[in-house]
């Protein structure tokens, strides 16, 4: 991609805010719209801790903007409130990239879901549909990033 094309590219980054389990019922879902490396807009929605409304809230945010791609900071937000990246991709016909600083451990995720949620299968379905995990070394001497 040429530098000029990158400067025009509009990408949305989505991450959750902090919360205290057992104290907070809601957490922020934050979204930032970038054009190149410049921030164009920022917005927030409340999502339920360990709920199932994060995909819906992410879609509400994305409907506001014209963008070329979305970067999610994982799949689980506010505990195990999952965003379904394939559902978002189908809705908006745009690529959804999942970025993580640590390699996802899907066995541990599934085990935690089974232990803590009656609807674990519904949540696990989102993880099970994901593609392979790619490891990328961005800078020599630093930990890699992981993409799905």
GROMACS .gro file of N, CA and C in nm:
model
  444
    1UNK      N    1   0.085  -0.117   0.000
    1UNK     CA    2   0.000   0.000   0.000
    1UNK      C    3   0.090   0.123   0.000
    2UNK      N    4   0.057   0.217  -0.085
    2UNK     CA    5   0.137   0.339  -0.092
    2UNK      C    6   0.110   0.428   0.029
    3UNK      N    7   0.206   0.513   0.065
    3UNK     CA    8   0.184   0.605   0.178
    3UNK      C    9   0.061   0.694   0.159
    4UNK      N   10   0.035   0.737   0.035
    4UNK     CA   11  -0.082   0.822   0.009
    4UNK      C   12  -0.211   0.744   0.032
    5UNK      N   13  -0.214   0.619  -0.011
    5UNK     CA   14  -0.333   0.537   0.010
    5UNK      C   15  -0.355   0.513   0.159
    6UNK      N   16  -0.247   0.490   0.233
    6UNK     CA   17  -0.259   0.469   0.378
    6UNK      C   18  -0.314   0.593   0.447
    7UNK      N   19  -0.270   0.710   0.405
    7UNK     CA   20  -0.317   0.835   0.466
    7UNK      C   21  -0.467   0.855   0.448
    8UNK      N   22  -0.525   0.795   0.345
    8UNK     CA   23  -0.668   0.809   0.318
    8UNK      C   24  -0.750   0.696   0.380
    9UNK      N   25  -0.684   0.589   0.423
    9UNK     CA   26  -0.755   0.472   0.475
    9UNK      C   27  -0.819   0.504   0.610
   10UNK      N   28  -0.945   0.465   0.623
   10UNK     CA   29  -1.021   0.489   0.746
   10UNK      C   30  -1.041   0.355   0.816
   11UNK      N   31  -0.982   0.345   0.935
   11UNK     CA   32  -0.985   0.221   1.014
   11UNK      C   33  -1.044   0.253   1.151
   12UNK      N   34  -1.129   0.163   1.200
   12UNK     CA   35  -1.188   0.176   1.333
   12UNK      C   36  -1.119   0.079   1.427
   13UNK      N   37  -1.077   0.127   1.541
   13UNK     CA   38  -1.023   0.042   1.647
   13UNK      C   39  -1.123   0.034   1.761
   14UNK      N   40  -1.147  -0.086   1.812
   14UNK     CA   41  -1.244  -0.106   1.920
   14UNK      C   42  -1.179  -0.178   2.037
   15UNK      N   43  -1.199  -0.123   2.157
   15UNK     CA   44  -1.144  -0.179   2.281
   15UNK      C   45  -1.243  -0.151   2.394
   16UNK      N   46  -1.232  -0.228   2.501
   16UNK     CA   47  -1.320  -0.203   2.616
   16UNK      C   48  -1.246  -0.127   2.724
   17UNK      N   49  -1.324  -0.066   2.813
   17UNK     CA   50  -1.269   0.002   2.929
   17UNK      C   51  -1.259  -0.093   3.046
   18UNK      N   52  -1.198  -0.048   3.152
   18UNK     CA   53  -1.182  -0.134   3.269
   18UNK      C   54  -1.312  -0.142   3.348
   19UNK      N   55  -1.320  -0.244   3.431
   19UNK     CA   56  -1.435  -0.264   3.519
   19UNK      C   57  -1.390  -0.352   3.634
   20UNK      N   58  -1.467  -0.350   3.741
   20UNK     CA   59  -1.440  -0.437   3.855
   20UNK      C   60  -1.548  -0.543   3.859
   21UNK      N   61  -1.508  -0.668   3.836
   21UNK     CA   62  -1.605  -0.779   3.834
   21UNK      C   63  -1.676  -0.788   3.969
   22UNK      N   64  -1.807  -0.802   3.962
   22UNK     CA   65  -1.887  -0.811   4.083
   22UNK      C   66  -1.929  -0.675   4.137
   23UNK      N   67  -1.867  -0.569   4.086
   23UNK     CA   68  -1.901  -0.433   4.129
   23UNK      C   69  -1.971  -0.358   4.015
   24UNK      N   70  -1.907  -0.358   3.898
   24UNK     CA   71  -1.962  -0.289   3.782
   24UNK      C   72  -2.047  -0.383   3.698
   25UNK      N   73  -2.166  -0.338   3.662
   25UNK     CA   74  -2.252  -0.416   3.572
   25UNK      C   75  -2.226  -0.379   3.427
   26UNK      N   76  -2.168  -0.262   3.405
   26UNK     CA   77  -2.143  -0.212   3.270
   26UNK      C   78  -1.997  -0.173   3.255
   27UNK      N   79  -1.951  -0.174   3.132
   27UNK     CA   80  -1.817  -0.126   3.098
   27UNK      C   81  -1.827  -0.050   2.966
   28UNK      N   82  -1.732   0.037   2.943
   28UNK     CA   83  -1.733   0.113   2.818
   28UNK      C   84  -1.677   0.030   2.703
   29UNK      N   85  -1.740   0.043   2.589
   29UNK     CA   86  -1.685  -0.006   2.464
   29UNK      C   87  -1.645   0.120   2.388
   30UNK      N   88  -1.516   0.136   2.366
   30UNK     CA   89  -1.463   0.256   2.302
   30UNK      C   90  -1.425   0.227   2.158
   31UNK      N   91  -1.457   0.321   2.070
   31UNK     CA   92  -1.421   0.307   1.929
   31UNK      C   93  -1.356   0.435   1.881
   32UNK      N   94  -1.249   0.419   1.806
   32UNK     CA   95  -1.175   0.533   1.751
   32UNK      C   96  -1.169   0.516   1.600
   33UNK      N   97  -1.208   0.620   1.528
   33UNK     CA   98  -1.199   0.621   1.382
   33UNK      C   99  -1.072   0.695   1.343
   34UNK      N  100  -0.984   0.623   1.274
   34UNK     CA  101  -0.858   0.681   1.226
   34UNK      C  102  -0.867   0.704   1.075
   35UNK      N  103  -0.805   0.812   1.029
   35UNK     CA  104  -0.779   0.831   0.887
   35UNK      C  105  -0.628   0.840   0.878
   36UNK      N  106  -0.567   0.732   0.828
   36UNK     CA  107  -0.422   0.721   0.838
   36UNK      C  108  -0.387   0.709   0.985
   37UNK      N  109  -0.298   0.794   1.033
   37UNK     CA  110  -0.261   0.793   1.175
   37UNK      C  111  -0.332   0.903   1.254
   38UNK      N  112  -0.423   0.974   1.192
   38UNK     CA  113  -0.494   1.083   1.259
   38UNK      C  114  -0.629   1.035   1.312
   39UNK      N  115  -0.660   1.077   1.434
   39UNK     CA  116  -0.790   1.044   1.492
   39UNK      C  117  -0.895   1.138   1.433
   40UNK      N  118  -1.001   1.079   1.377
   40UNK     CA  119  -1.110   1.158   1.321
   40UNK      C  120  -1.228   1.168   1.416
   41UNK      N  121  -1.253   1.061   1.492
   41UNK     CA  122  -1.369   1.061   1.581
   41UNK      C  123  -1.349   0.955   1.689
   42UNK      N  124  -1.416   0.975   1.800
   42UNK     CA  125  -1.414   0.879   1.912
   42UNK      C  126  -1.556   0.869   1.964
   43UNK      N  127  -1.599   0.749   1.995
   43UNK     CA  128  -1.732   0.733   2.055
   43UNK      C  129  -1.731   0.616   2.152
   44UNK      N  130  -1.832   0.613   2.238
   44UNK     CA  131  -1.842   0.511   2.342
   44UNK      C  132  -1.984   0.459   2.350
   45UNK      N  133  -1.996   0.334   2.390
   45UNK     CA  134  -2.125   0.272   2.424
   45UNK      C  135  -2.102   0.192   2.551
   46UNK      N  136  -2.206   0.181   2.632
   46UNK     CA  137  -2.200   0.093   2.748
   46UNK      C  138  -2.236  -0.048   2.706
   47UNK      N  139  -2.159  -0.146   2.754
   47UNK     CA  140  -2.192  -0.287   2.733
   47UNK      C  141  -2.200  -0.355   2.868
   48UNK      N  142  -2.271  -0.466   2.872
   48UNK     CA  143  -2.293  -0.539   2.996
   48UNK      C  144  -2.175  -0.631   3.026
   49UNK      N  145  -2.124  -0.623   3.147
   49UNK     CA  146  -2.016  -0.713   3.189
   49UNK      C  147  -2.069  -0.857   3.181
   50UNK      N  148  -1.996  -0.942   3.109
   50UNK     CA  149  -2.033  -1.082   3.086
   50UNK      C  150  -2.169  -1.097   3.018
   51UNK      N  151  -2.214  -0.992   2.950
   51UNK     CA  152  -2.342  -0.996   2.879
   51UNK      C  153  -2.327  -1.051   2.739
   52UNK      N  154  -2.422  -1.013   2.654
   52UNK     CA  155  -2.417  -1.059   2.516
   52UNK      C  156  -2.464  -0.948   2.422
   53UNK      N  157  -2.424  -0.823   2.452
   53UNK     CA  158  -2.467  -0.710   2.371
   53UNK      C  159  -2.353  -0.638   2.298
   54UNK      N  160  -2.232  -0.690   2.305
   54UNK     CA  161  -2.117  -0.619   2.248
   54UNK      C  162  -2.122  -0.613   2.095
   55UNK      N  163  -2.166  -0.720   2.029
   55UNK     CA  164  -2.176  -0.717   1.882
   55UNK      C  165  -2.276  -0.611   1.838
   56UNK      N  166  -2.390  -0.608   1.904
   56UNK     CA  167  -2.495  -0.510   1.873
   56UNK      C  168  -2.445  -0.367   1.894
   57UNK      N  169  -2.377  -0.343   2.005
   57UNK     CA  170  -2.327  -0.208   2.034
   57UNK      C  171  -2.216  -0.168   1.937
   58UNK      N  172  -2.130  -0.262   1.901
   58UNK     CA  173  -2.025  -0.233   1.802
   58UNK      C  174  -2.089  -0.197   1.668
   59UNK      N  175  -2.193  -0.269   1.629
   59UNK     CA  176  -2.263  -0.240   1.503
   59UNK      C  177  -2.326  -0.101   1.507
   60UNK      N  178  -2.384  -0.064   1.620
   60UNK     CA  179  -2.442   0.071   1.633
   60UNK      C  180  -2.336   0.178   1.612
   61UNK      N  181  -2.219   0.156   1.666
   61UNK     CA  182  -2.108   0.251   1.648
   61UNK      C  183  -2.067   0.256   1.501
   62UNK      N  184  -2.045   0.139   1.441
   62UNK     CA  185  -1.994   0.134   1.304
   62UNK      C  186  -2.091   0.195   1.203
   63UNK      N  187  -2.221   0.189   1.230
   63UNK     CA  188  -2.320   0.247   1.139
   63UNK      C  189  -2.303   0.398   1.123
   64UNK      N  190  -2.237   0.462   1.218
   64UNK     CA  191  -2.217   0.607   1.214
   64UNK      C  192  -2.108   0.650   1.116
   65UNK      N  193  -2.020   0.558   1.077
   65UNK     CA  194  -1.899   0.597   1.008
   65UNK      C  195  -1.881   0.527   0.873
   66UNK      N  196  -1.804   0.592   0.788
   66UNK     CA  197  -1.757   0.533   0.663
   66UNK      C  198  -1.614   0.486   0.691
   67UNK      N  199  -1.587   0.358   0.670
   67UNK     CA  200  -1.456   0.302   0.705
   67UNK      C  201  -1.421   0.189   0.609
   68UNK      N  202  -1.293   0.151   0.607
   68UNK     CA  203  -1.247   0.041   0.522
   68UNK      C  204  -1.220  -0.087   0.599
   69UNK      N  205  -1.191  -0.078   0.729
   69UNK     CA  206  -1.159  -0.197   0.808
   69UNK      C  207  -1.180  -0.168   0.956
   70UNK      N  208  -1.190  -0.276   1.034
   70UNK     CA  209  -1.206  -0.266   1.179
   70UNK      C  210  -1.098  -0.352   1.244
   71UNK      N  211  -1.039  -0.299   1.351
   71UNK     CA  212  -0.944  -0.374   1.431
   71UNK      C  213  -1.003  -0.390   1.570
   72UNK      N  214  -1.023  -0.515   1.611
   72UNK     CA  215  -1.074  -0.547   1.744
   72UNK      C  216  -0.959  -0.587   1.834
   73UNK      N  217  -0.960  -0.540   1.957
   73UNK     CA  218  -0.859  -0.579   2.056
   73UNK      C  219  -0.906  -0.707   2.123
   74UNK      N  220  -0.914  -0.814   2.046
   74UNK     CA  221  -0.963  -0.941   2.096
   74UNK      C  222  -1.107  -0.965   2.054
   75UNK      N  223  -1.167  -1.067   2.112
   75UNK     CA  224  -1.307  -1.103   2.085
   75UNK      C  225  -1.391  -1.082   2.210
   76UNK      N  226  -1.330  -1.098   2.327
   76UNK     CA  227  -1.401  -1.082   2.455
   76UNK      C  228  -1.385  -0.939   2.506
   77UNK      N  229  -1.495  -0.880   2.543
   77UNK     CA  230  -1.497  -0.744   2.596
   77UNK      C  231  -1.579  -0.746   2.724
   78UNK      N  232  -1.540  -0.666   2.822
   78UNK     CA  233  -1.614  -0.660   2.949
   78UNK      C  234  -1.635  -0.801   3.004
   79UNK      N  235  -1.524  -0.871   3.022
   79UNK     CA  236  -1.532  -1.010   3.066
   79UNK      C  237  -1.550  -1.099   2.944
   80UNK      N  238  -1.662  -1.171   2.939
   80UNK     CA  239  -1.690  -1.259   2.825
   80UNK      C  240  -1.810  -1.213   2.745
   81UNK      N  241  -1.822  -1.084   2.723
   81UNK     CA  242  -1.922  -1.028   2.632
   81UNK      C  243  -1.853  -1.026   2.496
   82UNK      N  244  -1.887  -1.118   2.409
   82UNK     CA  245  -1.811  -1.137   2.285
   82UNK      C  246  -1.865  -1.053   2.171
   83UNK      N  247  -1.771  -1.004   2.089
   83UNK     CA  248  -1.806  -0.942   1.962
   83UNK      C  249  -1.783  -1.047   1.855
   84UNK      N  250  -1.882  -1.070   1.772
   84UNK     CA  251  -1.873  -1.168   1.664
   84UNK      C  252  -1.816  -1.097   1.541
   85UNK      N  253  -1.687  -1.117   1.512
   85UNK     CA  254  -1.626  -1.046   1.400
   85UNK      C  255  -1.684  -1.088   1.265
   86UNK      N  256  -1.725  -1.214   1.252
   86UNK     CA  257  -1.782  -1.258   1.125
   86UNK      C  258  -1.918  -1.195   1.102
   87UNK      N  259  -1.997  -1.178   1.208
   87UNK     CA  260  -2.126  -1.110   1.195
   87UNK      C  261  -2.105  -0.965   1.152
   88UNK      N  262  -2.007  -0.896   1.212
   88UNK     CA  263  -1.979  -0.758   1.173
   88UNK      C  264  -1.931  -0.750   1.028
   89UNK      N  265  -1.846  -0.844   0.989
   89UNK     CA  266  -1.797  -0.847   0.851
   89UNK      C  267  -1.913  -0.866   0.753
   90UNK      N  268  -2.005  -0.955   0.786
   90UNK     CA  269  -2.123  -0.977   0.701
   90UNK      C  270  -2.211  -0.852   0.695
   91UNK      N  271  -2.231  -0.787   0.810
   91UNK     CA  272  -2.317  -0.667   0.815
   91UNK      C  273  -2.262  -0.553   0.731
   92UNK      N  274  -2.130  -0.531   0.741
   92UNK     CA  275  -2.070  -0.412   0.681
   92UNK      C  276  -1.989  -0.442   0.555
   93UNK      N  277  -1.970  -0.571   0.524
   93UNK     CA  278  -1.891  -0.611   0.408
   93UNK      C  279  -1.751  -0.547   0.411
   94UNK      N  280  -1.691  -0.551   0.530
   94UNK     CA  281  -1.557  -0.496   0.552
   94UNK      C  282  -1.474  -0.597   0.629
   95UNK      N  283  -1.341  -0.593   0.614
   95UNK     CA  284  -1.257  -0.684   0.692
   95UNK      C  285  -1.254  -0.646   0.839
   96UNK      N  286  -1.257  -0.747   0.924
   96UNK     CA  287  -1.246  -0.730   1.069
   96UNK      C  288  -1.121  -0.806   1.111
   97UNK      N  289  -1.026  -0.735   1.171
   97UNK     CA  290  -0.900  -0.796   1.212
   97UNK      C  291  -0.895  -0.797   1.364
   98UNK      N  292  -0.862  -0.911   1.421
   98UNK     CA  293  -0.848  -0.924   1.566
   98UNK      C  294  -0.700  -0.916   1.598
   99UNK      N  295  -0.663  -0.825   1.686
   99UNK     CA  296  -0.524  -0.803   1.722
   99UNK      C  297  -0.507  -0.828   1.871
  100UNK      N  298  -0.403  -0.904   1.907
  100UNK     CA  299  -0.378  -0.933   2.049
  100UNK      C  300  -0.229  -0.925   2.077
  101UNK      N  301  -0.195  -0.881   2.198
  101UNK     CA  302  -0.054  -0.875   2.238
  101UNK      C  303  -0.004  -1.009   2.290
  102UNK      N  304  -0.096  -1.094   2.335
  102UNK     CA  305  -0.059  -1.228   2.382
  102UNK      C  306  -0.133  -1.331   2.296
  103UNK      N  307  -0.069  -1.444   2.277
  103UNK     CA  308  -0.128  -1.548   2.194
  103UNK      C  309  -0.255  -1.601   2.260
  104UNK      N  310  -0.366  -1.600   2.187
  104UNK     CA  311  -0.491  -1.652   2.244
  104UNK      C  312  -0.478  -1.800   2.280
  105UNK      N  313  -0.534  -1.836   2.393
  105UNK     CA  314  -0.536  -1.975   2.440
  105UNK      C  315  -0.681  -2.022   2.439
  106UNK      N  316  -0.725  -2.071   2.324
  106UNK     CA  317  -0.866  -2.107   2.309
  106UNK      C  318  -0.910  -2.223   2.398
  107UNK      N  319  -0.818  -2.311   2.434
  107UNK     CA  320  -0.854  -2.419   2.528
  107UNK      C  321  -0.891  -2.361   2.664
  108UNK      N  322  -0.812  -2.266   2.710
  108UNK     CA  323  -0.840  -2.201   2.839
  108UNK      C  324  -0.970  -2.121   2.832
  109UNK      N  325  -0.993  -2.056   2.718
  109UNK     CA  326  -1.117  -1.980   2.700
  109UNK      C  327  -1.237  -2.072   2.708
  110UNK      N  328  -1.232  -2.183   2.635
  110UNK     CA  329  -1.345  -2.276   2.636
  110UNK      C  330  -1.368  -2.332   2.776
  111UNK      N  331  -1.262  -2.366   2.844
  111UNK     CA  332  -1.274  -2.419   2.980
  111UNK      C  333  -1.340  -2.317   3.073
  112UNK      N  334  -1.299  -2.191   3.063
  112UNK     CA  335  -1.358  -2.085   3.146
  112UNK      C  336  -1.505  -2.064   3.112
  113UNK      N  337  -1.536  -2.068   2.984
  113UNK     CA  338  -1.676  -2.051   2.943
  113UNK      C  339  -1.763  -2.163   3.000
  114UNK      N  340  -1.716  -2.286   2.990
  114UNK     CA  341  -1.792  -2.401   3.042
  114UNK      C  342  -1.813  -2.388   3.192
  115UNK      N  343  -1.709  -2.346   3.264
  115UNK     CA  344  -1.717  -2.332   3.410
  115UNK      C  345  -1.812  -2.222   3.456
  116UNK      N  346  -1.819  -2.113   3.383
  116UNK     CA  347  -1.886  -1.994   3.434
  116UNK      C  348  -2.017  -1.955   3.367
  117UNK      N  349  -2.051  -2.016   3.253
  117UNK     CA  350  -2.169  -1.971   3.179
  117UNK      C  351  -2.258  -2.087   3.136
  118UNK      N  352  -2.386  -2.075   3.166
  118UNK     CA  353  -2.483  -2.174   3.118
  118UNK      C  354  -2.493  -2.169   2.966
  119UNK      N  355  -2.477  -2.049   2.910
  119UNK     CA  356  -2.485  -2.033   2.764
  119UNK      C  357  -2.345  -2.037   2.700
  120UNK      N  358  -2.256  -2.115   2.758
  120UNK     CA  359  -2.118  -2.120   2.712
  120UNK      C  360  -2.107  -2.157   2.564
  121UNK      N  361  -2.194  -2.246   2.516
  121UNK     CA  362  -2.185  -2.292   2.377
  121UNK      C  363  -2.211  -2.176   2.280
  122UNK      N  364  -2.305  -2.090   2.314
  122UNK     CA  365  -2.336  -1.973   2.230
  122UNK      C  366  -2.215  -1.880   2.222
  123UNK      N  367  -2.148  -1.860   2.334
  123UNK     CA  368  -2.029  -1.775   2.336
  123UNK      C  369  -1.912  -1.843   2.264
  124UNK      N  370  -1.895  -1.972   2.289
  124UNK     CA  371  -1.784  -2.045   2.228
  124UNK      C  372  -1.796  -2.048   2.076
  125UNK      N  373  -1.918  -2.049   2.026
  125UNK     CA  374  -1.941  -2.052   1.882
  125UNK      C  375  -1.866  -1.939   1.810
  126UNK      N  376  -1.860  -1.823   1.872
  126UNK     CA  377  -1.790  -1.709   1.813
  126UNK      C  378  -1.641  -1.741   1.798
  127UNK      N  379  -1.580  -1.798   1.901
  127UNK     CA  380  -1.438  -1.835   1.896
  127UNK      C  381  -1.413  -1.947   1.796
  128UNK      N  382  -1.502  -2.045   1.794
  128UNK     CA  383  -1.484  -2.163   1.709
  128UNK      C  384  -1.486  -2.128   1.560
  129UNK      N  385  -1.553  -2.021   1.523
  129UNK     CA  386  -1.564  -1.981   1.382
  129UNK      C  387  -1.442  -1.905   1.332
  130UNK      N  388  -1.355  -1.862   1.422
  130UNK     CA  389  -1.242  -1.778   1.381
  130UNK      C  390  -1.140  -1.857   1.301
  131UNK      N  391  -1.066  -1.786   1.220
  131UNK     CA  392  -0.962  -1.847   1.139
  131UNK      C  393  -0.835  -1.871   1.217
  132UNK      N  394  -0.728  -1.904   1.146
  132UNK     CA  395  -0.600  -1.931   1.214
  132UNK      C  396  -0.542  -1.805   1.278
  133UNK      N  397  -0.454  -1.827   1.373
  133UNK     CA  398  -0.385  -1.718   1.442
  133UNK      C  399  -0.249  -1.699   1.376
  134UNK      N  400  -0.217  -1.574   1.342
  134UNK     CA  401  -0.089  -1.541   1.281
  134UNK      C  402  -0.005  -1.462   1.380
  135UNK      N  403   0.123  -1.494   1.386
  135UNK     CA  404   0.217  -1.423   1.472
  135UNK      C  405   0.303  -1.332   1.385
  136UNK      N  406   0.316  -1.205   1.425
  136UNK     CA  407   0.394  -1.110   1.348
  136UNK      C  408   0.490  -1.037   1.441
  137UNK      N  409   0.618  -1.040   1.407
  137UNK     CA  410   0.719  -0.963   1.482
  137UNK      C  411   0.723  -0.825   1.418
  138UNK      N  412   0.683  -0.725   1.495
  138UNK     CA  413   0.679  -0.588   1.443
  138UNK      C  414   0.816  -0.522   1.457
  139UNK      N  415   0.874  -0.531   1.575
  139UNK     CA  416   1.006  -0.474   1.601
  139UNK      C  417   1.097  -0.579   1.662
  140UNK      N  418   1.220  -0.581   1.618
  140UNK     CA  419   1.318  -0.675   1.671
  140UNK      C  420   1.334  -0.651   1.821
  141UNK      N  421   1.334  -0.759   1.897
  141UNK     CA  422   1.353  -0.750   2.041
  141UNK      C  423   1.225  -0.726   2.120
  142UNK      N  424   1.113  -0.704   2.051
  142UNK     CA  425   0.985  -0.685   2.120
  142UNK      C  426   0.897  -0.807   2.098
  143UNK      N  427   0.800  -0.822   2.187
  143UNK     CA  428   0.707  -0.934   2.176
  143UNK      C  429   0.626  -0.922   2.047
  144UNK      N  430   0.590  -1.035   1.988
  144UNK     CA  431   0.511  -1.031   1.864
  144UNK      C  432   0.367  -0.989   1.891
  145UNK      N  433   0.297  -0.956   1.784
  145UNK     CA  434   0.153  -0.935   1.787
  145UNK      C  435   0.087  -1.057   1.723
  146UNK      N  436  -0.036  -1.083   1.761
  146UNK     CA  437  -0.111  -1.196   1.707
  146UNK      C  438  -0.235  -1.144   1.637
  147UNK      N  439  -0.262  -1.200   1.519
  147UNK     CA  440  -0.376  -1.157   1.437
  147UNK      C  441  -0.463  -1.276   1.403
  148UNK      N  442  -0.593  -1.252   1.397
  148UNK     CA  443  -0.687  -1.353   1.346
  148UNK      C  444  -0.769  -1.287   1.239
   0.00000   0.00000   0.00000
